[in-house]
């Protein structure tokens, strides 16, 4: 789409919102329930399309559509529960309440790596809150964006509602910039790189708009000497290699206590050698290609920098000689915790394995990177677990124990701190980001007492 298409789409979405906002929240929930059912019916087809266009393996493609389905189910229940409290007023004959209303039009810019789920988290919650949505998916996954939008539009139109309630404009940076600068965009949810997210945030802030940012992650798994290695090896493998290292929650740093370092590296290298690489549509495949040729170049550049900075490639490090953007899952050891490449998020399957001695130092190393998305420790020490969860522990938005950094559940708020942007999507009270709050005072008496007991006579 071009900017003229965008202009027409925004106008239609704004008009459609007027219809949608008048529908009671539980009825909006019923529409979202039907969207979830429509996605269920097409889940394998959509999963195949995600696999074809993005490159992730088929089971992950289906799992991603399942996330959207699950969020729809979650949103249906939420549609009967959202609301504000009635607060005690200090004035007799007065009621003090919180009223929550939709913001209006929610712009959703999503990334290539989760071309269905991230829109689902946003749109399902935004819709039951009473908002219309305008989606710009990644330019490289536009078939997925069109397919999902057609499924939603049919549900809306079958219910005699305008399809423009969930609008789509496929396009590049020009459309994204227009959305960021457009005062008609009442909330802009952006998922992507920290670099682009910063530009988006500045444009939105310049007009005093609202933004929800889901940006980069440089996530760490910390393994202590008392960890259950039967949990550690598959967790590290899945977190580092899943989606070919292209999740924002992918494990990029693996901190191992010096007493178990050699043993874990050997076991992990053995596990890496068993990863089944191949066609994403093949049910036996665990690991598919990177998304683009540019990603392959970034992978090779990062491996070279790691070597130059003193790292040793234990396994992987090369491009695989076959059609497609395939690279070897890679483990690098021997780098210091503060090496520049270790502090760089490379969206590829490279795991930096680092040694530590003490809890205090490794907690600090977890927190020293600019991003703050996901983090995980493996230990049986109860005191250590609660220190990790506490004020001097992980500074990330997702803080795990004895599970990997990736694979978040929809019931919890998803997002991170610092250069990850501070946004939250999906569960918990994330719905509040898609609404505006009014504190309302109602005088139902015949007197006019002032707050704080002020007398004005």
Tab-separated table of C-alpha atoms in Angstrom:
chain	number	residue	atom	x	y	z
A	1	UNK	CA	0.000	0.000	0.000
A	2	UNK	CA	1.038	3.611	-0.549
A	3	UNK	CA	0.312	6.712	1.535
A	4	UNK	CA	-2.971	7.367	-0.297
A	5	UNK	CA	-4.129	3.839	0.593
A	6	UNK	CA	-3.068	4.503	4.176
A	7	UNK	CA	-5.081	7.734	4.330
A	8	UNK	CA	-8.212	6.025	3.043
A	9	UNK	CA	-7.741	3.120	5.461
A	10	UNK	CA	-7.352	5.366	8.533
A	11	UNK	CA	-10.564	7.221	7.637
A	12	UNK	CA	-12.459	3.938	7.256
A	13	UNK	CA	-11.054	2.572	10.519
A	14	UNK	CA	-12.044	5.744	12.390
A	15	UNK	CA	-15.601	5.485	11.040
A	16	UNK	CA	-15.758	1.788	11.915
A	17	UNK	CA	-14.666	2.575	15.474
A	18	UNK	CA	-17.831	4.632	15.995
A	19	UNK	CA	-19.863	1.459	15.414
A	20	UNK	CA	-17.594	-0.785	17.474
A	21	UNK	CA	-17.383	1.537	20.508
A	22	UNK	CA	-21.180	1.418	20.939
A	23	UNK	CA	-21.253	-2.377	21.247
A	24	UNK	CA	-21.220	-3.621	24.880
A	25	UNK	CA	-17.914	-5.202	25.923
A	26	UNK	CA	-19.339	-8.749	26.412
A	27	UNK	CA	-20.806	-8.595	22.884
A	28	UNK	CA	-17.406	-7.501	21.584
A	29	UNK	CA	-16.024	-10.535	23.412
A	30	UNK	CA	-18.440	-12.768	21.509
A	31	UNK	CA	-17.070	-11.445	18.193
A	32	UNK	CA	-13.501	-12.109	19.370
A	33	UNK	CA	-14.595	-15.640	20.358
A	34	UNK	CA	-15.783	-16.196	16.783
A	35	UNK	CA	-12.450	-14.878	15.455
A	36	UNK	CA	-10.665	-17.436	17.635
A	37	UNK	CA	-12.887	-20.211	16.246
A	38	UNK	CA	-12.261	-19.075	12.652
A	39	UNK	CA	-8.500	-19.194	13.297
A	40	UNK	CA	-8.871	-22.690	14.816
A	41	UNK	CA	-10.483	-23.920	11.614
A	42	UNK	CA	-7.586	-22.600	9.525
A	43	UNK	CA	-4.775	-23.312	11.980
A	44	UNK	CA	-2.819	-25.812	9.852
A	45	UNK	CA	-3.159	-23.775	6.673
A	46	UNK	CA	-2.053	-20.602	8.471
A	47	UNK	CA	0.771	-22.497	10.190
A	48	UNK	CA	1.959	-23.675	6.760
A	49	UNK	CA	1.813	-20.129	5.428
A	50	UNK	CA	3.874	-18.817	8.372
A	51	UNK	CA	6.398	-21.591	7.720
A	52	UNK	CA	6.531	-20.812	3.984
A	53	UNK	CA	6.894	-17.058	4.319
A	54	UNK	CA	8.858	-16.627	7.557
A	55	UNK	CA	10.858	-19.867	7.531
A	56	UNK	CA	10.114	-21.248	11.001
A	57	UNK	CA	9.331	-24.956	11.292
A	58	UNK	CA	5.713	-26.036	10.772
A	59	UNK	CA	5.007	-26.938	14.411
A	60	UNK	CA	6.179	-23.486	15.489
A	61	UNK	CA	4.009	-21.883	12.804
A	62	UNK	CA	0.953	-23.768	14.081
A	63	UNK	CA	1.947	-22.950	17.661
A	64	UNK	CA	2.052	-19.276	16.796
A	65	UNK	CA	-1.503	-19.333	15.404
A	66	UNK	CA	-2.500	-21.274	18.551
A	67	UNK	CA	-1.216	-18.327	20.605
A	68	UNK	CA	-3.636	-16.012	18.792
A	69	UNK	CA	-6.452	-18.521	19.429
A	70	UNK	CA	-5.523	-18.693	23.122
A	71	UNK	CA	-5.418	-14.903	23.432
A	72	UNK	CA	-8.896	-14.748	21.879
A	73	UNK	CA	-10.150	-17.166	24.557
A	74	UNK	CA	-8.456	-15.058	27.230
A	75	UNK	CA	-9.959	-11.855	25.821
A	76	UNK	CA	-13.481	-13.320	25.827
A	77	UNK	CA	-13.334	-13.790	29.602
A	78	UNK	CA	-11.707	-10.403	30.046
A	79	UNK	CA	-14.552	-8.712	28.139
A	80	UNK	CA	-16.832	-9.408	31.144
A	81	UNK	CA	-14.292	-8.357	33.762
A	82	UNK	CA	-12.593	-5.108	32.755
A	83	UNK	CA	-13.580	-2.129	34.872
A	84	UNK	CA	-12.501	0.287	37.554
A	85	UNK	CA	-13.138	0.451	41.283
A	86	UNK	CA	-15.653	2.493	43.247
A	87	UNK	CA	-13.450	4.438	45.656
A	88	UNK	CA	-14.456	5.878	49.047
A	89	UNK	CA	-15.107	9.622	48.752
A	90	UNK	CA	-14.138	11.915	51.620
A	91	UNK	CA	-17.218	14.049	50.893
A	92	UNK	CA	-20.717	13.051	52.026
A	93	UNK	CA	-23.205	12.440	49.233
A	94	UNK	CA	-20.455	11.903	46.677
A	95	UNK	CA	-19.361	8.862	44.652
A	96	UNK	CA	-15.817	8.450	43.362
A	97	UNK	CA	-15.364	5.953	40.515
A	98	UNK	CA	-12.828	4.988	37.876
A	99	UNK	CA	-14.176	4.786	34.338
A	100	UNK	CA	-12.183	3.047	31.598
A	101	UNK	CA	-12.867	3.877	27.942
A	102	UNK	CA	-11.236	2.738	24.697
A	103	UNK	CA	-8.463	4.947	23.327
A	104	UNK	CA	-9.970	4.722	19.815
A	105	UNK	CA	-7.679	3.556	17.002
A	106	UNK	CA	-4.750	1.288	17.868
A	107	UNK	CA	-1.935	1.050	15.335
A	108	UNK	CA	-0.048	-2.258	15.424
A	109	UNK	CA	3.342	-2.615	13.710
A	110	UNK	CA	4.657	-6.181	13.932
A	111	UNK	CA	7.923	-7.938	13.042
A	112	UNK	CA	8.684	-10.839	10.695
A	113	UNK	CA	9.571	-13.357	13.400
A	114	UNK	CA	6.040	-13.688	14.845
A	115	UNK	CA	3.835	-12.548	11.950
A	116	UNK	CA	0.588	-13.815	13.549
A	117	UNK	CA	0.936	-14.022	17.338
A	118	UNK	CA	2.096	-10.475	18.089
A	119	UNK	CA	-0.816	-8.990	16.167
A	120	UNK	CA	-3.089	-11.417	18.006
A	121	UNK	CA	-1.899	-10.303	21.446
A	122	UNK	CA	-2.606	-6.706	20.499
A	123	UNK	CA	-5.781	-6.980	18.457
A	124	UNK	CA	-7.753	-9.411	20.662
A	125	UNK	CA	-7.191	-7.306	23.792
A	126	UNK	CA	-7.596	-3.979	21.946
A	127	UNK	CA	-10.880	-5.163	20.412
A	128	UNK	CA	-12.592	-6.202	23.646
A	129	UNK	CA	-11.499	-2.846	25.101
A	130	UNK	CA	-13.523	-1.202	22.311
A	131	UNK	CA	-10.770	-0.127	19.925
A	132	UNK	CA	-10.426	-0.431	16.169
A	133	UNK	CA	-7.046	-1.686	14.881
A	134	UNK	CA	-4.819	-0.734	11.984
A	135	UNK	CA	-2.114	-3.303	11.322
A	136	UNK	CA	1.159	-2.963	9.430
A	137	UNK	CA	2.880	-6.334	9.353
A	138	UNK	CA	6.454	-6.862	8.225
A	139	UNK	CA	6.882	-6.293	4.448
A	140	UNK	CA	8.444	-9.767	4.138
A	141	UNK	CA	5.405	-11.551	5.640
A	142	UNK	CA	2.560	-9.743	3.888
A	143	UNK	CA	0.798	-12.954	2.751
A	144	UNK	CA	0.314	-13.899	6.406
A	145	UNK	CA	-1.005	-10.400	7.206
A	146	UNK	CA	-3.523	-10.552	4.346
A	147	UNK	CA	-4.688	-14.078	5.249
A	148	UNK	CA	-5.264	-13.228	8.924
A	149	UNK	CA	-7.046	-9.975	8.068
A	150	UNK	CA	-9.375	-11.753	5.617
A	151	UNK	CA	-10.320	-14.299	8.292
A	152	UNK	CA	-11.107	-11.512	10.782
A	153	UNK	CA	-12.972	-9.398	8.209
A	154	UNK	CA	-15.273	-12.315	7.324
A	155	UNK	CA	-16.224	-12.787	10.992
A	156	UNK	CA	-16.939	-9.071	11.388
A	157	UNK	CA	-18.969	-8.858	8.175
A	158	UNK	CA	-20.915	-12.046	8.976
A	159	UNK	CA	-21.997	-10.197	12.134
A	160	UNK	CA	-23.005	-7.165	10.028
A	161	UNK	CA	-20.077	-5.136	11.344
A	162	UNK	CA	-17.585	-3.173	9.211
A	163	UNK	CA	-14.463	-5.159	8.326
A	164	UNK	CA	-12.509	-1.914	8.763
A	165	UNK	CA	-12.653	-2.454	12.554
A	166	UNK	CA	-9.513	-4.527	11.872
A	167	UNK	CA	-7.777	-2.778	8.986
A	168	UNK	CA	-4.501	-3.607	7.273
A	169	UNK	CA	-1.994	-1.605	5.261
A	170	UNK	CA	0.915	-3.590	3.839
A	171	UNK	CA	3.921	-1.394	3.271
A	172	UNK	CA	7.401	-0.330	4.238
A	173	UNK	CA	8.985	2.339	6.419
A	174	UNK	CA	6.884	5.110	4.813
A	175	UNK	CA	3.690	3.583	6.234
A	176	UNK	CA	5.306	3.019	9.628
A	177	UNK	CA	6.510	6.627	9.762
A	178	UNK	CA	3.052	7.886	8.804
A	179	UNK	CA	1.510	5.842	11.641
A	180	UNK	CA	4.041	7.145	14.170
A	181	UNK	CA	3.388	10.766	13.195
A	182	UNK	CA	-0.399	10.482	12.815
A	183	UNK	CA	-2.349	12.107	15.652
A	184	UNK	CA	-5.354	9.947	14.696
A	185	UNK	CA	-3.361	6.934	15.928
A	186	UNK	CA	-4.433	6.914	19.586
A	187	UNK	CA	-1.977	4.176	20.572
A	188	UNK	CA	0.894	2.795	18.528
A	189	UNK	CA	2.166	-0.672	19.408
A	190	UNK	CA	5.538	-1.340	17.789
A	191	UNK	CA	7.465	-4.624	17.795
A	192	UNK	CA	10.907	-4.601	16.200
A	193	UNK	CA	14.513	-3.588	16.688
A	194	UNK	CA	15.631	-1.194	19.406
A	195	UNK	CA	17.129	1.097	16.751
A	196	UNK	CA	13.849	1.552	14.844
A	197	UNK	CA	11.817	1.510	18.072
A	198	UNK	CA	13.733	4.522	19.341
A	199	UNK	CA	12.863	6.456	16.171
A	200	UNK	CA	9.200	5.454	16.495
A	201	UNK	CA	9.103	6.439	20.189
A	202	UNK	CA	10.532	9.890	19.450
A	203	UNK	CA	8.022	10.539	16.650
A	204	UNK	CA	5.088	9.435	18.813
A	205	UNK	CA	6.323	11.389	21.847
A	206	UNK	CA	6.758	14.519	19.724
A	207	UNK	CA	2.978	14.600	19.252
A	208	UNK	CA	2.333	13.523	22.888
A	209	UNK	CA	0.965	10.220	21.613
A	210	UNK	CA	0.963	6.877	23.384
A	211	UNK	CA	3.289	4.063	22.389
A	212	UNK	CA	3.720	0.440	23.429
A	213	UNK	CA	7.225	-0.781	22.605
A	214	UNK	CA	8.438	-4.393	22.327
A	215	UNK	CA	12.066	-4.135	21.236
A	216	UNK	CA	15.311	-6.096	21.492
A	217	UNK	CA	16.476	-8.681	23.999
A	218	UNK	CA	19.924	-9.947	24.970
A	219	UNK	CA	18.729	-12.738	27.201
A	220	UNK	CA	20.797	-14.843	29.590
A	221	UNK	CA	20.484	-18.268	31.182
A	222	UNK	CA	22.512	-18.690	34.393
A	223	UNK	CA	23.373	-22.226	35.488
A	224	UNK	CA	24.585	-22.774	39.058
A	225	UNK	CA	26.578	-25.748	40.313
A	226	UNK	CA	23.482	-27.358	41.907
A	227	UNK	CA	21.383	-27.201	38.706
A	228	UNK	CA	19.626	-30.232	37.239
A	229	UNK	CA	21.524	-30.688	33.964
A	230	UNK	CA	18.701	-32.870	32.601
A	231	UNK	CA	16.690	-29.626	32.520
A	232	UNK	CA	19.541	-27.338	31.515
A	233	UNK	CA	20.654	-28.995	28.244
A	234	UNK	CA	17.250	-29.142	26.477
A	235	UNK	CA	16.347	-25.700	27.859
A	236	UNK	CA	19.509	-24.052	26.537
A	237	UNK	CA	19.138	-25.861	23.211
A	238	UNK	CA	15.511	-24.791	22.717
A	239	UNK	CA	16.115	-21.216	23.881
A	240	UNK	CA	19.173	-20.708	21.656
A	241	UNK	CA	18.252	-22.726	18.554
A	242	UNK	CA	14.425	-22.484	18.442
A	243	UNK	CA	13.133	-20.370	15.530
A	244	UNK	CA	16.787	-20.390	14.335
A	245	UNK	CA	17.645	-17.871	17.053
A	246	UNK	CA	15.132	-15.297	15.747
A	247	UNK	CA	12.959	-14.836	18.848
A	248	UNK	CA	13.224	-11.674	20.935
A	249	UNK	CA	13.393	-14.104	23.896
A	250	UNK	CA	16.157	-16.270	22.362
A	251	UNK	CA	18.992	-17.088	24.792
A	252	UNK	CA	22.121	-15.298	23.577
A	253	UNK	CA	24.276	-15.633	26.724
A	254	UNK	CA	24.763	-18.800	28.785
A	255	UNK	CA	26.531	-18.234	32.107
A	256	UNK	CA	27.927	-21.466	33.575
A	257	UNK	CA	29.443	-21.865	37.032
A	258	UNK	CA	33.129	-22.633	36.548
A	259	UNK	CA	32.770	-26.029	38.272
A	260	UNK	CA	30.371	-27.349	35.591
A	261	UNK	CA	31.498	-25.306	32.573
A	262	UNK	CA	33.367	-28.038	30.690
A	263	UNK	CA	30.741	-30.702	31.344
A	264	UNK	CA	27.834	-28.533	30.152
A	265	UNK	CA	29.680	-27.296	27.039
A	266	UNK	CA	30.476	-30.906	26.050
A	267	UNK	CA	26.884	-32.062	26.578
A	268	UNK	CA	25.470	-29.037	24.771
A	269	UNK	CA	27.789	-29.499	21.781
A	270	UNK	CA	26.666	-33.135	21.575
A	271	UNK	CA	23.017	-32.011	21.652
A	272	UNK	CA	23.678	-29.396	18.957
A	273	UNK	CA	25.120	-32.114	16.704
A	274	UNK	CA	21.795	-33.956	16.888
A	275	UNK	CA	19.615	-31.010	15.796
A	276	UNK	CA	17.681	-32.068	12.703
A	277	UNK	CA	18.162	-29.358	10.077
A	278	UNK	CA	15.987	-29.259	6.969
A	279	UNK	CA	12.801	-28.178	5.211
A	280	UNK	CA	10.544	-26.318	7.687
A	281	UNK	CA	7.523	-28.233	6.345
A	282	UNK	CA	9.108	-31.613	7.146
A	283	UNK	CA	7.696	-32.935	10.442
A	284	UNK	CA	11.151	-34.269	11.450
A	285	UNK	CA	12.835	-30.867	11.131
A	286	UNK	CA	13.732	-28.990	14.344
A	287	UNK	CA	15.657	-26.145	12.756
A	288	UNK	CA	14.973	-24.216	9.559
A	289	UNK	CA	16.545	-21.305	7.687
A	290	UNK	CA	17.109	-17.708	8.668
A	291	UNK	CA	14.555	-15.278	7.281
A	292	UNK	CA	16.720	-13.309	4.820
A	293	UNK	CA	20.108	-13.140	3.121
A	294	UNK	CA	20.854	-10.074	5.283
A	295	UNK	CA	20.410	-12.232	8.387
A	296	UNK	CA	22.991	-14.704	7.045
A	297	UNK	CA	25.471	-11.853	6.576
A	298	UNK	CA	24.813	-10.594	10.123
A	299	UNK	CA	25.445	-14.128	11.425
A	300	UNK	CA	28.805	-14.411	9.617
A	301	UNK	CA	29.867	-10.922	10.743
A	302	UNK	CA	29.040	-11.742	14.379
A	303	UNK	CA	30.986	-15.028	14.280
A	304	UNK	CA	33.998	-13.201	12.830
A	305	UNK	CA	33.801	-10.473	15.494
A	306	UNK	CA	33.525	-13.115	18.228
A	307	UNK	CA	36.746	-14.746	16.970
A	308	UNK	CA	38.544	-11.388	16.768
A	309	UNK	CA	37.526	-10.592	20.346
A	310	UNK	CA	39.010	-13.847	21.667
A	311	UNK	CA	36.181	-16.349	21.311
A	312	UNK	CA	36.490	-19.991	20.260
A	313	UNK	CA	33.828	-21.577	18.054
A	314	UNK	CA	32.969	-24.912	19.692
A	315	UNK	CA	30.464	-25.894	17.015
A	316	UNK	CA	28.811	-24.261	14.031
A	317	UNK	CA	29.899	-20.879	12.727
A	318	UNK	CA	29.416	-21.539	9.027
A	319	UNK	CA	26.790	-21.256	6.292
A	320	UNK	CA	25.231	-24.620	5.355
A	321	UNK	CA	25.707	-25.562	1.714
A	322	UNK	CA	22.089	-26.054	0.627
A	323	UNK	CA	19.368	-23.886	-0.964
A	324	UNK	CA	17.943	-21.280	1.400
A	325	UNK	CA	19.328	-19.087	4.171
A	326	UNK	CA	20.685	-21.914	6.332
A	327	UNK	CA	23.468	-21.424	8.903
A	328	UNK	CA	24.869	-23.769	11.514
A	329	UNK	CA	23.658	-23.392	15.117
A	330	UNK	CA	26.714	-21.974	16.849
A	331	UNK	CA	28.340	-22.081	20.295
A	332	UNK	CA	31.155	-19.665	21.178
A	333	UNK	CA	33.246	-19.950	24.379
A	334	UNK	CA	36.148	-18.037	25.909
A	335	UNK	CA	34.803	-14.479	25.655
A	336	UNK	CA	34.677	-12.106	28.638
A	337	UNK	CA	31.207	-11.153	29.887
A	338	UNK	CA	31.646	-7.568	28.655
A	339	UNK	CA	33.000	-8.295	25.151
A	340	UNK	CA	31.347	-5.910	22.639
A	341	UNK	CA	29.883	-8.773	20.571
A	342	UNK	CA	28.372	-10.357	23.720
A	343	UNK	CA	26.579	-7.058	24.357
A	344	UNK	CA	25.247	-6.989	20.784
A	345	UNK	CA	21.951	-8.676	19.936
A	346	UNK	CA	22.522	-10.647	16.720
A	347	UNK	CA	19.234	-12.093	15.481
A	348	UNK	CA	20.768	-15.473	14.688
A	349	UNK	CA	21.514	-18.803	16.448
A	350	UNK	CA	24.763	-17.824	18.201
A	351	UNK	CA	25.158	-18.701	21.892
A	352	UNK	CA	27.974	-17.137	23.916
A	353	UNK	CA	28.979	-19.418	26.802
A	354	UNK	CA	30.619	-17.566	29.697
A	355	UNK	CA	32.156	-18.649	33.037
A	356	UNK	CA	31.304	-17.205	36.454
A	357	UNK	CA	32.280	-17.836	40.081
A	358	UNK	CA	29.850	-15.989	42.367
A	359	UNK	CA	26.111	-15.300	42.421
A	360	UNK	CA	26.499	-11.573	42.939
A	361	UNK	CA	28.781	-11.080	39.933
A	362	UNK	CA	26.642	-13.135	37.550
A	363	UNK	CA	23.433	-11.335	38.563
A	364	UNK	CA	25.253	-8.079	37.760
A	365	UNK	CA	26.421	-9.500	34.408
A	366	UNK	CA	22.852	-10.497	33.554
A	367	UNK	CA	21.783	-6.893	34.136
A	368	UNK	CA	24.696	-5.067	32.500
A	369	UNK	CA	23.365	-5.260	28.919
A	370	UNK	CA	21.131	-2.473	27.653
A	371	UNK	CA	18.148	-4.714	26.998
A	372	UNK	CA	15.963	-6.201	29.740
A	373	UNK	CA	13.519	-8.685	28.256
A	374	UNK	CA	13.951	-12.274	29.477
A	375	UNK	CA	16.237	-14.068	31.929
A	376	UNK	CA	16.521	-17.445	33.597
A	377	UNK	CA	18.431	-19.279	36.316
A	378	UNK	CA	18.799	-22.983	37.007
A	379	UNK	CA	19.273	-23.826	40.685
A	380	UNK	CA	17.710	-25.723	43.589
A	381	UNK	CA	18.692	-23.085	46.180
A	382	UNK	CA	15.467	-21.516	47.512
A	383	UNK	CA	17.196	-18.422	48.900
A	384	UNK	CA	18.934	-17.815	45.588
A	385	UNK	CA	15.629	-18.156	43.709
A	386	UNK	CA	14.008	-15.411	45.766
A	387	UNK	CA	17.073	-13.178	45.546
A	388	UNK	CA	16.854	-13.614	41.742
A	389	UNK	CA	13.187	-12.571	41.787
A	390	UNK	CA	13.833	-9.672	44.176
A	391	UNK	CA	15.042	-6.058	43.884
A	392	UNK	CA	18.735	-7.003	43.484
A	393	UNK	CA	18.057	-9.894	41.107
A	394	UNK	CA	17.138	-9.817	37.422
A	395	UNK	CA	16.102	-6.439	36.007
A	396	UNK	CA	14.141	-8.039	33.146
A	397	UNK	CA	10.412	-8.066	32.484
A	398	UNK	CA	10.462	-11.883	32.331
A	399	UNK	CA	12.309	-13.620	35.175
A	400	UNK	CA	12.349	-17.432	35.059
A	401	UNK	CA	13.558	-20.267	37.272
A	402	UNK	CA	14.434	-23.733	35.918
A	403	UNK	CA	12.850	-23.012	32.527
A	404	UNK	CA	14.384	-21.343	29.429
A	405	UNK	CA	14.131	-17.671	28.450
A	406	UNK	CA	11.721	-18.309	25.561
A	407	UNK	CA	8.206	-19.741	25.479
A	408	UNK	CA	6.171	-17.185	27.462
A	409	UNK	CA	2.551	-17.898	28.435
A	410	UNK	CA	-0.273	-15.593	27.351
A	411	UNK	CA	-1.673	-15.173	30.882
A	412	UNK	CA	1.259	-13.077	32.067
A	413	UNK	CA	2.164	-9.600	30.865
A	414	UNK	CA	4.813	-9.881	28.139
A	415	UNK	CA	7.507	-7.245	27.715
A	416	UNK	CA	10.734	-5.856	29.097
A	417	UNK	CA	12.627	-2.969	30.635
A	418	UNK	CA	15.359	-0.528	29.538
A	419	UNK	CA	16.102	-0.676	25.785
A	420	UNK	CA	13.438	-3.365	25.374
A	421	UNK	CA	11.012	-0.455	25.563
A	422	UNK	CA	8.981	-0.977	28.728
A	423	UNK	CA	5.791	-2.126	26.979
A	424	UNK	CA	3.530	-4.972	28.109
A	425	UNK	CA	1.178	-7.053	25.964
A	426	UNK	CA	-1.187	-10.000	26.388
A	427	UNK	CA	-2.144	-11.034	29.939
A	428	UNK	CA	-2.368	-9.677	33.491
A	429	UNK	CA	-3.465	-6.007	33.435
A	430	UNK	CA	-1.957	-5.215	30.014
A	431	UNK	CA	-5.499	-4.328	28.868
A	432	UNK	CA	-5.080	-0.989	30.661
A	433	UNK	CA	-2.597	0.151	27.997
A	434	UNK	CA	-5.379	-0.022	25.390
A	435	UNK	CA	-7.749	2.188	27.400
A	436	UNK	CA	-7.862	5.637	28.952
A	437	UNK	CA	-8.757	6.137	32.599
A	438	UNK	CA	-11.080	8.807	33.956
A	439	UNK	CA	-11.447	9.527	37.663
A	440	UNK	CA	-15.101	10.543	38.037
A	441	UNK	CA	-16.703	12.329	41.003
A	442	UNK	CA	-20.509	12.436	41.191
A	443	UNK	CA	-22.326	14.667	43.675
A	444	UNK	CA	-25.765	13.213	44.414
A	445	UNK	CA	-26.442	15.486	47.411
A	446	UNK	CA	-27.838	19.015	47.584
A	447	UNK	CA	-24.692	20.412	49.199
A	448	UNK	CA	-21.308	21.390	47.788
A	449	UNK	CA	-18.616	20.312	50.253
A	450	UNK	CA	-15.091	20.908	48.897
A	451	UNK	CA	-12.225	18.450	49.039
A	452	UNK	CA	-9.653	18.711	51.850
A	453	UNK	CA	-12.343	20.449	53.960
A	454	UNK	CA	-11.748	23.808	52.260
A	455	UNK	CA	-14.296	26.535	53.123
A	456	UNK	CA	-14.888	29.038	50.290
A	457	UNK	CA	-17.493	31.570	51.477
